[in-house]
Amino acid sequence: MGDYTLIKALHLISVIAWMAGLLYLPRLYVYHAENSEELILNTTFKTMERRLMLYIMNPAMIASFFFGIWMIALAPELLEDGWMQAKVFLLVAMTGYHGALARWRRFFANDENSLTPKFYRLMNEIPTVLMILIVILAIVKPSMAI
């Protein structure tokens, strides 16, 4: 079980890094959308957004998947539990959200953003809700039939 707990720790570290990016990047989009006409700020935000996505979020997401799949490979019976199936479903939603953030980053990079700061403020709530649900499922492990 020692290997499993180490992998679980590495998974959790990866998830924390991924979540940090998922929570911070849409906040950058709010500020970017509010200041896109200012050349220096526009350029600065583009650099920050690109680096956050490429150097923190993408590697952290990949590591989260890697260690999560490794844990399931060591304990495949977890996939039979309803809470894990629900967690995987929410993970798919989180991954889709990550993809949406990447798409919106390209809008900013190409100076084609048409979405409002209010939109990005609203979108910033999605990872929080998903994180709360995923953590509750992972910790409480409620009995559920799916």
mmCIF file of N, CA and C in Angstrom:
data_model
loop_
_atom_site.group_PDB
_atom_site.id
_atom_site.type_symbol
_atom_site.label_atom_id
_atom_site.label_comp_id
_atom_site.label_asym_id
_atom_site.label_seq_id
_atom_site.Cartn_x
_atom_site.Cartn_y
_atom_site.Cartn_z
ATOM 1 N N MET A 1 0.816 -1.199 0.000
ATOM 2 C CA MET A 1 0.000 0.000 0.000
ATOM 3 C C MET A 1 0.863 1.269 0.000
ATOM 4 N N GLY A 2 2.156 1.155 0.319
ATOM 5 C CA GLY A 2 3.046 2.301 0.338
ATOM 6 C C GLY A 2 3.156 2.983 -1.009
ATOM 7 N N ASP A 3 3.286 2.201 -2.075
ATOM 8 C CA ASP A 3 3.354 2.771 -3.421
ATOM 9 C C ASP A 3 2.060 3.509 -3.748
ATOM 10 N N TYR A 4 0.939 2.911 -3.377
ATOM 11 C CA TYR A 4 -0.360 3.513 -3.671
ATOM 12 C C TYR A 4 -0.485 4.878 -2.990
ATOM 13 N N THR A 5 -0.091 4.964 -1.721
ATOM 14 C CA THR A 5 -0.220 6.245 -1.015
ATOM 15 C C THR A 5 0.727 7.304 -1.584
ATOM 16 N N LEU A 6 1.910 6.907 -2.034
ATOM 17 C CA LEU A 6 2.815 7.864 -2.682
ATOM 18 C C LEU A 6 2.211 8.365 -3.990
ATOM 19 N N ILE A 7 1.662 7.460 -4.769
ATOM 20 C CA ILE A 7 1.024 7.844 -6.035
ATOM 21 C C ILE A 7 -0.175 8.751 -5.759
ATOM 22 N N LYS A 8 -0.924 8.423 -4.716
ATOM 23 C CA LYS A 8 -2.078 9.245 -4.329
ATOM 24 C C LYS A 8 -1.618 10.651 -3.941
ATOM 25 N N ALA A 9 -0.517 10.760 -3.203
ATOM 26 C CA ALA A 9 0.026 12.065 -2.827
ATOM 27 C C ALA A 9 0.445 12.853 -4.065
ATOM 28 N N LEU A 10 1.125 12.199 -4.994
ATOM 29 C CA LEU A 10 1.544 12.863 -6.231
ATOM 30 C C LEU A 10 0.326 13.284 -7.060
ATOM 31 N N HIS A 11 -0.709 12.460 -7.043
ATOM 32 C CA HIS A 11 -1.953 12.805 -7.728
ATOM 33 C C HIS A 11 -2.548 14.075 -7.105
ATOM 34 N N LEU A 12 -2.605 14.116 -5.800
ATOM 35 C CA LEU A 12 -3.181 15.266 -5.115
ATOM 36 C C LEU A 12 -2.358 16.532 -5.365
ATOM 37 N N ILE A 13 -1.049 16.436 -5.345
ATOM 38 C CA ILE A 13 -0.187 17.578 -5.648
ATOM 39 C C ILE A 13 -0.459 18.093 -7.063
ATOM 40 N N SER A 14 -0.584 17.175 -8.004
ATOM 41 C CA SER A 14 -0.868 17.546 -9.395
ATOM 42 C C SER A 14 -2.221 18.225 -9.516
ATOM 43 N N VAL A 15 -3.218 17.684 -8.820
ATOM 44 C CA VAL A 15 -4.561 18.263 -8.867
ATOM 45 C C VAL A 15 -4.557 19.675 -8.279
ATOM 46 N N ILE A 16 -3.830 19.873 -7.186
ATOM 47 C CA ILE A 16 -3.759 21.210 -6.581
ATOM 48 C C ILE A 16 -3.148 22.208 -7.574
ATOM 49 N N ALA A 17 -2.081 21.821 -8.245
ATOM 50 C CA ALA A 17 -1.455 22.705 -9.236
ATOM 51 C C ALA A 17 -2.416 22.988 -10.394
ATOM 52 N N TRP A 18 -3.123 21.959 -10.845
ATOM 53 C CA TRP A 18 -4.078 22.126 -11.945
ATOM 54 C C TRP A 18 -5.201 23.066 -11.518
ATOM 55 N N MET A 19 -5.731 22.845 -10.307
ATOM 56 C CA MET A 19 -6.823 23.678 -9.820
ATOM 57 C C MET A 19 -6.387 25.138 -9.678
ATOM 58 N N ALA A 20 -5.163 25.358 -9.242
ATOM 59 C CA ALA A 20 -4.668 26.732 -9.120
ATOM 60 C C ALA A 20 -4.785 27.447 -10.465
ATOM 61 N N GLY A 21 -4.373 26.765 -11.526
ATOM 62 C CA GLY A 21 -4.473 27.352 -12.860
ATOM 63 C C GLY A 21 -5.904 27.530 -13.314
ATOM 64 N N LEU A 22 -6.757 26.527 -13.036
ATOM 65 C CA LEU A 22 -8.157 26.606 -13.441
ATOM 66 C C LEU A 22 -8.888 27.746 -12.735
ATOM 67 N N LEU A 23 -8.437 28.079 -11.547
ATOM 68 C CA LEU A 23 -9.053 29.178 -10.809
ATOM 69 C C LEU A 23 -8.449 30.533 -11.183
ATOM 70 N N TYR A 24 -7.169 30.565 -11.524
ATOM 71 C CA TYR A 24 -6.484 31.830 -11.789
ATOM 72 C C TYR A 24 -6.654 32.314 -13.236
ATOM 73 N N LEU A 25 -6.611 31.401 -14.202
ATOM 74 C CA LEU A 25 -6.650 31.823 -15.606
ATOM 75 C C LEU A 25 -7.921 32.600 -15.963
ATOM 76 N N PRO A 26 -9.114 32.157 -15.572
ATOM 77 C CA PRO A 26 -10.283 32.986 -15.917
ATOM 78 C C PRO A 26 -10.275 34.350 -15.227
ATOM 79 N N ARG A 27 -9.618 34.452 -14.070
ATOM 80 C CA ARG A 27 -9.480 35.753 -13.413
ATOM 81 C C ARG A 27 -8.580 36.648 -14.269
ATOM 82 N N LEU A 28 -7.515 36.081 -14.826
ATOM 83 C CA LEU A 28 -6.682 36.852 -15.762
ATOM 84 C C LEU A 28 -7.509 37.302 -16.959
ATOM 85 N N TYR A 29 -8.394 36.438 -17.447
ATOM 86 C CA TYR A 29 -9.249 36.795 -18.585
ATOM 87 C C TYR A 29 -10.145 37.984 -18.242
ATOM 88 N N VAL A 30 -10.655 38.032 -17.007
ATOM 89 C CA VAL A 30 -11.473 39.173 -16.587
ATOM 90 C C VAL A 30 -10.669 40.460 -16.752
ATOM 91 N N TYR A 31 -9.460 40.466 -16.183
ATOM 92 C CA TYR A 31 -8.628 41.667 -16.248
ATOM 93 C C TYR A 31 -8.189 41.971 -17.681
ATOM 94 N N HIS A 32 -7.920 40.920 -18.447
ATOM 95 C CA HIS A 32 -7.499 41.107 -19.838
ATOM 96 C C HIS A 32 -8.643 41.726 -20.645
ATOM 97 N N ALA A 33 -9.851 41.195 -20.468
ATOM 98 C CA ALA A 33 -11.004 41.715 -21.204
ATOM 99 C C ALA A 33 -11.286 43.168 -20.830
ATOM 100 N N GLU A 34 -11.003 43.525 -19.586
ATOM 101 C CA GLU A 34 -11.219 44.904 -19.145
ATOM 102 C C GLU A 34 -10.152 45.857 -19.681
ATOM 103 N N ASN A 35 -8.988 45.327 -20.056
ATOM 104 C CA ASN A 35 -7.855 46.183 -20.439
ATOM 105 C C ASN A 35 -7.258 45.835 -21.800
ATOM 106 N N SER A 36 -8.027 45.211 -22.663
ATOM 107 C CA SER A 36 -7.474 44.731 -23.928
ATOM 108 C C SER A 36 -7.046 45.857 -24.873
ATOM 109 N N GLU A 37 -7.533 47.053 -24.647
ATOM 110 C CA GLU A 37 -7.167 48.181 -25.515
ATOM 111 C C GLU A 37 -5.803 48.767 -25.154
ATOM 112 N N GLU A 38 -5.313 48.467 -23.967
ATOM 113 C CA GLU A 38 -4.016 48.998 -23.534
ATOM 114 C C GLU A 38 -2.919 48.041 -23.984
ATOM 115 N N LEU A 39 -2.089 48.486 -24.908
ATOM 116 C CA LEU A 39 -1.113 47.632 -25.582
ATOM 117 C C LEU A 39 -0.187 46.895 -24.617
ATOM 118 N N ILE A 40 0.390 47.596 -23.664
ATOM 119 C CA ILE A 40 1.345 46.957 -22.748
ATOM 120 C C ILE A 40 0.642 45.905 -21.898
ATOM 121 N N LEU A 41 -0.520 46.242 -21.356
ATOM 122 C CA LEU A 41 -1.274 45.275 -20.553
ATOM 123 C C LEU A 41 -1.723 44.092 -21.401
ATOM 124 N N ASN A 42 -2.185 44.376 -22.604
ATOM 125 C CA ASN A 42 -2.629 43.306 -23.506
ATOM 126 C C ASN A 42 -1.494 42.310 -23.747
ATOM 127 N N THR A 43 -0.316 42.820 -24.029
ATOM 128 C CA THR A 43 0.851 41.963 -24.268
ATOM 129 C C THR A 43 1.252 41.202 -23.010
ATOM 130 N N THR A 44 1.207 41.872 -21.879
ATOM 131 C CA THR A 44 1.561 41.239 -20.603
ATOM 132 C C THR A 44 0.593 40.103 -20.275
ATOM 133 N N PHE A 45 -0.698 40.363 -20.425
ATOM 134 C CA PHE A 45 -1.693 39.324 -20.150
ATOM 135 C C PHE A 45 -1.523 38.125 -21.090
ATOM 136 N N LYS A 46 -1.257 38.381 -22.347
ATOM 137 C CA LYS A 46 -1.047 37.279 -23.296
ATOM 138 C C LYS A 46 0.107 36.385 -22.837
ATOM 139 N N THR A 47 1.196 37.009 -22.406
ATOM 140 C CA THR A 47 2.359 36.251 -21.933
ATOM 141 C C THR A 47 2.003 35.449 -20.680
ATOM 142 N N MET A 48 1.343 36.088 -19.723
ATOM 143 C CA MET A 48 0.967 35.411 -18.482
ATOM 144 C C MET A 48 0.033 34.224 -18.754
ATOM 145 N N GLU A 49 -0.947 34.445 -19.600
ATOM 146 C CA GLU A 49 -1.931 33.398 -19.906
ATOM 147 C C GLU A 49 -1.272 32.207 -20.609
ATOM 148 N N ARG A 50 -0.399 32.509 -21.571
ATOM 149 C CA ARG A 50 0.283 31.441 -22.300
ATOM 150 C C ARG A 50 1.164 30.624 -21.365
ATOM 151 N N ARG A 51 1.939 31.301 -20.558
ATOM 152 C CA ARG A 51 2.844 30.591 -19.646
ATOM 153 C C ARG A 51 2.077 29.768 -18.615
ATOM 154 N N LEU A 52 1.002 30.321 -18.083
ATOM 155 C CA LEU A 52 0.198 29.583 -17.105
ATOM 156 C C LEU A 52 -0.372 28.312 -17.724
ATOM 157 N N MET A 53 -0.908 28.434 -18.929
ATOM 158 C CA MET A 53 -1.504 27.270 -19.598
ATOM 159 C C MET A 53 -0.440 26.238 -19.971
ATOM 160 N N LEU A 54 0.633 26.688 -20.609
ATOM 161 C CA LEU A 54 1.613 25.751 -21.153
ATOM 162 C C LEU A 54 2.558 25.159 -20.116
ATOM 163 N N TYR A 55 2.922 25.957 -19.107
ATOM 164 C CA TYR A 55 3.957 25.505 -18.174
ATOM 165 C C TYR A 55 3.440 25.026 -16.821
ATOM 166 N N ILE A 56 2.199 25.348 -16.496
ATOM 167 C CA ILE A 56 1.645 24.903 -15.217
ATOM 168 C C ILE A 56 0.409 24.039 -15.429
ATOM 169 N N MET A 57 -0.591 24.584 -16.099
ATOM 170 C CA MET A 57 -1.869 23.877 -16.197
ATOM 171 C C MET A 57 -1.795 22.586 -17.005
ATOM 172 N N ASN A 58 -1.238 22.659 -18.208
ATOM 173 C CA ASN A 58 -1.179 21.441 -19.031
ATOM 174 C C ASN A 58 -0.350 20.338 -18.377
ATOM 175 N N PRO A 59 0.865 20.628 -17.888
ATOM 176 C CA PRO A 59 1.626 19.564 -17.215
ATOM 177 C C PRO A 59 0.917 19.038 -15.967
ATOM 178 N N ALA A 60 0.289 19.920 -15.198
ATOM 179 C CA ALA A 60 -0.410 19.483 -13.986
ATOM 180 C C ALA A 60 -1.604 18.602 -14.338
ATOM 181 N N MET A 61 -2.335 18.954 -15.401
ATOM 182 C CA MET A 61 -3.461 18.123 -15.826
ATOM 183 C C MET A 61 -2.964 16.749 -16.270
ATOM 184 N N ILE A 62 -1.910 16.721 -17.060
ATOM 185 C CA ILE A 62 -1.359 15.454 -17.531
ATOM 186 C C ILE A 62 -0.889 14.602 -16.354
ATOM 187 N N ALA A 63 -0.205 15.217 -15.405
ATOM 188 C CA ALA A 63 0.255 14.490 -14.222
ATOM 189 C C ALA A 63 -0.932 13.985 -13.405
ATOM 190 N N SER A 64 -1.984 14.781 -13.284
ATOM 191 C CA SER A 64 -3.188 14.347 -12.557
ATOM 192 C C SER A 64 -3.783 13.102 -13.193
ATOM 193 N N PHE A 65 -3.899 13.124 -14.508
ATOM 194 C CA PHE A 65 -4.413 11.955 -15.220
ATOM 195 C C PHE A 65 -3.481 10.758 -15.051
ATOM 196 N N PHE A 66 -2.195 10.987 -15.206
ATOM 197 C CA PHE A 66 -1.211 9.915 -15.111
ATOM 198 C C PHE A 66 -1.297 9.214 -13.756
ATOM 199 N N PHE A 67 -1.240 9.988 -12.677
ATOM 200 C CA PHE A 67 -1.260 9.389 -11.348
ATOM 201 C C PHE A 67 -2.641 8.822 -11.013
ATOM 202 N N GLY A 68 -3.702 9.457 -11.484
ATOM 203 C CA GLY A 68 -5.044 8.923 -11.266
ATOM 204 C C GLY A 68 -5.248 7.580 -11.953
ATOM 205 N N ILE A 69 -4.812 7.487 -13.192
ATOM 206 C CA ILE A 69 -4.918 6.227 -13.927
ATOM 207 C C ILE A 69 -4.041 5.165 -13.283
ATOM 208 N N TRP A 70 -2.883 5.558 -12.808
ATOM 209 C CA TRP A 70 -1.987 4.616 -12.122
ATOM 210 C C TRP A 70 -2.657 4.055 -10.864
ATOM 211 N N MET A 71 -3.333 4.923 -10.108
ATOM 212 C CA MET A 71 -4.044 4.442 -8.911
ATOM 213 C C MET A 71 -5.145 3.460 -9.288
ATOM 214 N N ILE A 72 -5.855 3.769 -10.353
ATOM 215 C CA ILE A 72 -6.930 2.864 -10.789
ATOM 216 C C ILE A 72 -6.344 1.546 -11.286
ATOM 217 N N ALA A 73 -5.191 1.606 -11.935
ATOM 218 C CA ALA A 73 -4.542 0.366 -12.386
ATOM 219 C C ALA A 73 -4.158 -0.507 -11.181
ATOM 220 N N LEU A 74 -3.789 0.128 -10.071
ATOM 221 C CA LEU A 74 -3.441 -0.624 -8.868
ATOM 222 C C LEU A 74 -4.667 -1.113 -8.102
ATOM 223 N N ALA A 75 -5.795 -0.436 -8.279
ATOM 224 C CA ALA A 75 -7.034 -0.809 -7.584
ATOM 225 C C ALA A 75 -8.215 -0.657 -8.534
ATOM 226 N N PRO A 76 -8.291 -1.512 -9.579
ATOM 227 C CA PRO A 76 -9.325 -1.354 -10.608
ATOM 228 C C PRO A 76 -10.753 -1.500 -10.084
ATOM 229 N N GLU A 77 -10.903 -2.122 -8.932
ATOM 230 C CA GLU A 77 -12.243 -2.281 -8.359
ATOM 231 C C GLU A 77 -12.883 -0.933 -8.009
ATOM 232 N N LEU A 78 -12.069 0.115 -7.909
ATOM 233 C CA LEU A 78 -12.607 1.448 -7.637
ATOM 234 C C LEU A 78 -13.614 1.882 -8.702
ATOM 235 N N LEU A 79 -13.394 1.442 -9.929
ATOM 236 C CA LEU A 79 -14.288 1.839 -11.017
ATOM 237 C C LEU A 79 -15.685 1.233 -10.890
ATOM 238 N N GLU A 80 -15.835 0.270 -10.025
ATOM 239 C CA GLU A 80 -17.148 -0.340 -9.798
ATOM 240 C C GLU A 80 -18.000 0.500 -8.851
ATOM 241 N N ASP A 81 -17.366 1.400 -8.113
ATOM 242 C CA ASP A 81 -18.082 2.221 -7.142
ATOM 243 C C ASP A 81 -18.756 3.405 -7.824
ATOM 244 N N GLY A 82 -20.002 3.657 -7.438
ATOM 245 C CA GLY A 82 -20.757 4.767 -8.019
ATOM 246 C C GLY A 82 -20.109 6.111 -7.796
ATOM 247 N N TRP A 83 -19.504 6.315 -6.621
ATOM 248 C CA TRP A 83 -18.868 7.600 -6.344
ATOM 249 C C TRP A 83 -17.709 7.850 -7.305
ATOM 250 N N MET A 84 -16.971 6.769 -7.649
ATOM 251 C CA MET A 84 -15.844 6.928 -8.572
ATOM 252 C C MET A 84 -16.345 7.204 -9.989
ATOM 253 N N GLN A 85 -17.416 6.555 -10.363
ATOM 254 C CA GLN A 85 -17.990 6.803 -11.688
ATOM 255 C C GLN A 85 -18.465 8.252 -11.797
ATOM 256 N N ALA A 86 -19.090 8.743 -10.725
ATOM 257 C CA ALA A 86 -19.518 10.146 -10.712
ATOM 258 C C ALA A 86 -18.302 11.076 -10.753
ATOM 259 N N LYS A 87 -17.250 10.715 -10.026
ATOM 260 C CA LYS A 87 -16.019 11.514 -10.008
ATOM 261 C C LYS A 87 -15.405 11.571 -11.406
ATOM 262 N N VAL A 88 -15.377 10.457 -12.090
ATOM 263 C CA VAL A 88 -14.832 10.423 -13.455
ATOM 264 C C VAL A 88 -15.673 11.302 -14.386
ATOM 265 N N PHE A 89 -16.987 11.255 -14.223
ATOM 266 C CA PHE A 89 -17.874 12.102 -15.024
ATOM 267 C C PHE A 89 -17.541 13.582 -14.797
ATOM 268 N N LEU A 90 -17.374 13.969 -13.524
ATOM 269 C CA LEU A 90 -17.033 15.359 -13.209
ATOM 270 C C LEU A 90 -15.640 15.720 -13.722
ATOM 271 N N LEU A 91 -14.742 14.753 -13.718
ATOM 272 C CA LEU A 91 -13.399 14.969 -14.267
ATOM 273 C C LEU A 91 -13.475 15.253 -15.769
ATOM 274 N N VAL A 92 -14.352 14.562 -16.459
ATOM 275 C CA VAL A 92 -14.549 14.835 -17.887
ATOM 276 C C VAL A 92 -15.038 16.275 -18.073
ATOM 277 N N ALA A 93 -15.958 16.708 -17.204
ATOM 278 C CA ALA A 93 -16.439 18.094 -17.261
ATOM 279 C C ALA A 93 -15.299 19.071 -16.985
ATOM 280 N N MET A 94 -14.448 18.753 -16.000
ATOM 281 C CA MET A 94 -13.307 19.619 -15.662
ATOM 282 C C MET A 94 -12.341 19.709 -16.843
ATOM 283 N N THR A 95 -12.130 18.600 -17.514
ATOM 284 C CA THR A 95 -11.247 18.578 -18.668
ATOM 285 C C THR A 95 -11.840 19.401 -19.810
ATOM 286 N N GLY A 96 -13.146 19.319 -19.990
ATOM 287 C CA GLY A 96 -13.813 20.156 -20.990
ATOM 288 C C GLY A 96 -13.676 21.635 -20.679
ATOM 289 N N TYR A 97 -13.767 21.966 -19.404
ATOM 290 C CA TYR A 97 -13.577 23.344 -18.967
ATOM 291 C C TYR A 97 -12.150 23.810 -19.271
ATOM 292 N N HIS A 98 -11.178 22.939 -19.019
ATOM 293 C CA HIS A 98 -9.782 23.245 -19.347
ATOM 294 C C HIS A 98 -9.667 23.539 -20.847
ATOM 295 N N GLY A 99 -10.314 22.729 -21.662
ATOM 296 C CA GLY A 99 -10.298 22.949 -23.107
ATOM 297 C C GLY A 99 -10.922 24.276 -23.499
ATOM 298 N N ALA A 100 -12.006 24.647 -22.815
ATOM 299 C CA ALA A 100 -12.642 25.946 -23.083
ATOM 300 C C ALA A 100 -11.692 27.085 -22.727
ATOM 301 N N LEU A 101 -10.980 26.953 -21.610
ATOM 302 C CA LEU A 101 -10.004 27.979 -21.236
ATOM 303 C C LEU A 101 -8.917 28.109 -22.300
ATOM 304 N N ALA A 102 -8.477 26.985 -22.839
ATOM 305 C CA ALA A 102 -7.454 27.011 -23.891
ATOM 306 C C ALA A 102 -7.992 27.727 -25.140
ATOM 307 N N ARG A 103 -9.244 27.462 -25.464
ATOM 308 C CA ARG A 103 -9.858 28.103 -26.631
ATOM 309 C C ARG A 103 -9.954 29.613 -26.424
ATOM 310 N N TRP A 104 -10.410 30.012 -25.239
ATOM 311 C CA TRP A 104 -10.522 31.453 -24.945
ATOM 312 C C TRP A 104 -9.157 32.119 -24.928
ATOM 313 N N ARG A 105 -8.129 31.399 -24.505
ATOM 314 C CA ARG A 105 -6.775 31.965 -24.523
ATOM 315 C C ARG A 105 -6.373 32.288 -25.961
ATOM 316 N N ARG A 106 -6.724 31.396 -26.880
ATOM 317 C CA ARG A 106 -6.399 31.645 -28.297
ATOM 318 C C ARG A 106 -7.143 32.877 -28.815
ATOM 319 N N PHE A 107 -8.386 33.102 -28.347
ATOM 320 C CA PHE A 107 -9.106 34.325 -28.733
ATOM 321 C C PHE A 107 -8.298 35.556 -28.332
ATOM 322 N N PHE A 108 -7.822 35.568 -27.086
ATOM 323 C CA PHE A 108 -7.030 36.704 -26.619
ATOM 324 C C PHE A 108 -5.718 36.811 -27.393
ATOM 325 N N ALA A 109 -5.055 35.677 -27.607
ATOM 326 C CA ALA A 109 -3.756 35.676 -28.297
ATOM 327 C C ALA A 109 -3.871 36.275 -29.700
ATOM 328 N N ASN A 110 -5.031 36.053 -30.336
ATOM 329 C CA ASN A 110 -5.254 36.552 -31.697
ATOM 330 C C ASN A 110 -6.014 37.877 -31.722
ATOM 331 N N ASP A 111 -6.168 38.498 -30.543
ATOM 332 C CA ASP A 111 -6.934 39.743 -30.413
ATOM 333 C C ASP A 111 -8.336 39.606 -30.987
ATOM 334 N N GLU A 112 -8.974 38.465 -30.717
ATOM 335 C CA GLU A 112 -10.318 38.181 -31.230
ATOM 336 C C GLU A 112 -11.325 37.939 -30.116
ATOM 337 N N ASN A 113 -10.991 38.290 -28.887
ATOM 338 C CA ASN A 113 -11.930 38.049 -27.799
ATOM 339 C C ASN A 113 -13.147 38.947 -27.932
ATOM 340 N N SER A 114 -14.329 38.359 -27.846
ATOM 341 C CA SER A 114 -15.561 39.143 -27.868
ATOM 342 C C SER A 114 -16.391 38.883 -26.609
ATOM 343 N N LEU A 115 -15.837 38.099 -25.678
ATOM 344 C CA LEU A 115 -16.557 37.767 -24.453
ATOM 345 C C LEU A 115 -16.262 38.824 -23.389
ATOM 346 N N THR A 116 -17.224 39.037 -22.529
ATOM 347 C CA THR A 116 -17.146 40.132 -21.562
ATOM 348 C C THR A 116 -16.464 39.712 -20.258
ATOM 349 N N PRO A 117 -15.985 40.692 -19.502
ATOM 350 C CA PRO A 117 -15.453 40.374 -18.172
ATOM 351 C C PRO A 117 -16.497 39.660 -17.303
ATOM 352 N N LYS A 118 -17.747 40.056 -17.429
ATOM 353 C CA LYS A 118 -18.826 39.411 -16.656
ATOM 354 C C LYS A 118 -18.925 37.922 -17.002
ATOM 355 N N PHE A 119 -18.782 37.594 -18.277
ATOM 356 C CA PHE A 119 -18.801 36.182 -18.700
ATOM 357 C C PHE A 119 -17.682 35.410 -18.012
ATOM 358 N N TYR A 120 -16.477 35.972 -18.021
ATOM 359 C CA TYR A 120 -15.339 35.282 -17.403
ATOM 360 C C TYR A 120 -15.480 35.180 -15.889
ATOM 361 N N ARG A 121 -16.104 36.180 -15.263
ATOM 362 C CA ARG A 121 -16.369 36.082 -13.820
ATOM 363 C C ARG A 121 -17.307 34.909 -13.537
ATOM 364 N N LEU A 122 -18.309 34.766 -14.352
ATOM 365 C CA LEU A 122 -19.253 33.653 -14.191
ATOM 366 C C LEU A 122 -18.556 32.314 -14.441
ATOM 367 N N MET A 123 -17.756 32.241 -15.489
ATOM 368 C CA MET A 123 -17.046 30.995 -15.808
ATOM 369 C C MET A 123 -16.041 30.619 -14.714
ATOM 370 N N ASN A 124 -15.571 31.619 -13.975
ATOM 371 C CA ASN A 124 -14.612 31.374 -12.911
ATOM 372 C C ASN A 124 -15.215 30.559 -11.765
ATOM 373 N N GLU A 125 -16.536 30.470 -11.703
ATOM 374 C CA GLU A 125 -17.199 29.707 -10.638
ATOM 375 C C GLU A 125 -17.251 28.211 -10.951
ATOM 376 N N ILE A 126 -17.159 27.850 -12.207
ATOM 377 C CA ILE A 126 -17.309 26.442 -12.608
ATOM 378 C C ILE A 126 -16.280 25.528 -11.951
ATOM 379 N N PRO A 127 -14.982 25.842 -11.991
ATOM 380 C CA PRO A 127 -14.034 24.901 -11.378
ATOM 381 C C PRO A 127 -14.226 24.768 -9.867
ATOM 382 N N THR A 128 -14.698 25.832 -9.219
ATOM 383 C CA THR A 128 -14.942 25.754 -7.777
ATOM 384 C C THR A 128 -16.044 24.747 -7.478
ATOM 385 N N VAL A 129 -17.128 24.825 -8.215
ATOM 386 C CA VAL A 129 -18.249 23.893 -8.011
ATOM 387 C C VAL A 129 -17.800 22.462 -8.310
ATOM 388 N N LEU A 130 -17.101 22.269 -9.424
ATOM 389 C CA LEU A 130 -16.623 20.926 -9.766
ATOM 390 C C LEU A 130 -15.665 20.394 -8.707
ATOM 391 N N MET A 131 -14.764 21.249 -8.228
ATOM 392 C CA MET A 131 -13.803 20.831 -7.206
ATOM 393 C C MET A 131 -14.523 20.404 -5.926
ATOM 394 N N ILE A 132 -15.496 21.173 -5.498
ATOM 395 C CA ILE A 132 -16.244 20.825 -4.283
ATOM 396 C C ILE A 132 -16.895 19.455 -4.437
ATOM 397 N N LEU A 133 -17.552 19.236 -5.554
ATOM 398 C CA LEU A 133 -18.224 17.950 -5.783
ATOM 399 C C LEU A 133 -17.226 16.793 -5.846
ATOM 400 N N ILE A 134 -16.121 16.997 -6.542
ATOM 401 C CA ILE A 134 -15.113 15.937 -6.683
ATOM 402 C C ILE A 134 -14.486 15.605 -5.331
ATOM 403 N N VAL A 135 -14.154 16.616 -4.550
ATOM 404 C CA VAL A 135 -13.541 16.367 -3.241
ATOM 405 C C VAL A 135 -14.524 15.640 -2.323
ATOM 406 N N ILE A 136 -15.767 16.057 -2.325
ATOM 407 C CA ILE A 136 -16.767 15.367 -1.494
ATOM 408 C C ILE A 136 -16.882 13.905 -1.907
ATOM 409 N N LEU A 137 -16.937 13.648 -3.197
ATOM 410 C CA LEU A 137 -17.018 12.259 -3.664
ATOM 411 C C LEU A 137 -15.790 11.460 -3.242
ATOM 412 N N ALA A 138 -14.602 12.039 -3.396
ATOM 413 C CA ALA A 138 -13.364 11.326 -3.101
ATOM 414 C C ALA A 138 -13.166 11.070 -1.605
ATOM 415 N N ILE A 139 -13.632 11.983 -0.775
ATOM 416 C CA ILE A 139 -13.420 11.855 0.665
ATOM 417 C C ILE A 139 -14.564 11.086 1.332
ATOM 418 N N VAL A 140 -15.799 11.441 1.013
ATOM 419 C CA VAL A 140 -16.961 10.819 1.655
ATOM 420 C C VAL A 140 -17.259 9.435 1.061
ATOM 421 N N LYS A 141 -16.988 9.288 -0.234
ATOM 422 C CA LYS A 141 -17.261 8.036 -0.947
ATOM 423 C C LYS A 141 -18.687 7.538 -0.684
ATOM 424 N N PRO A 142 -19.657 8.379 -1.030
ATOM 425 C CA PRO A 142 -21.042 7.995 -0.736
ATOM 426 C C PRO A 142 -21.462 6.757 -1.532
ATOM 427 N N SER A 143 -22.329 5.964 -0.919
ATOM 428 C CA SER A 143 -22.892 4.817 -1.637
ATOM 429 C C SER A 143 -23.896 5.358 -2.631
ATOM 430 N N MET A 144 -23.700 5.006 -3.860
ATOM 431 C CA MET A 144 -24.600 5.474 -4.897
ATOM 432 C C MET A 144 -24.575 4.488 -6.044
ATOM 433 N N ALA A 145 -25.729 4.287 -6.628
ATOM 434 C CA ALA A 145 -25.837 3.401 -7.786
ATOM 435 C C ALA A 145 -25.960 4.274 -9.026
ATOM 436 N N ILE A 146 -25.067 4.017 -9.955
ATOM 437 C CA ILE A 146 -25.108 4.780 -11.218
ATOM 438 C C ILE A 146 -25.253 3.801 -12.360
#
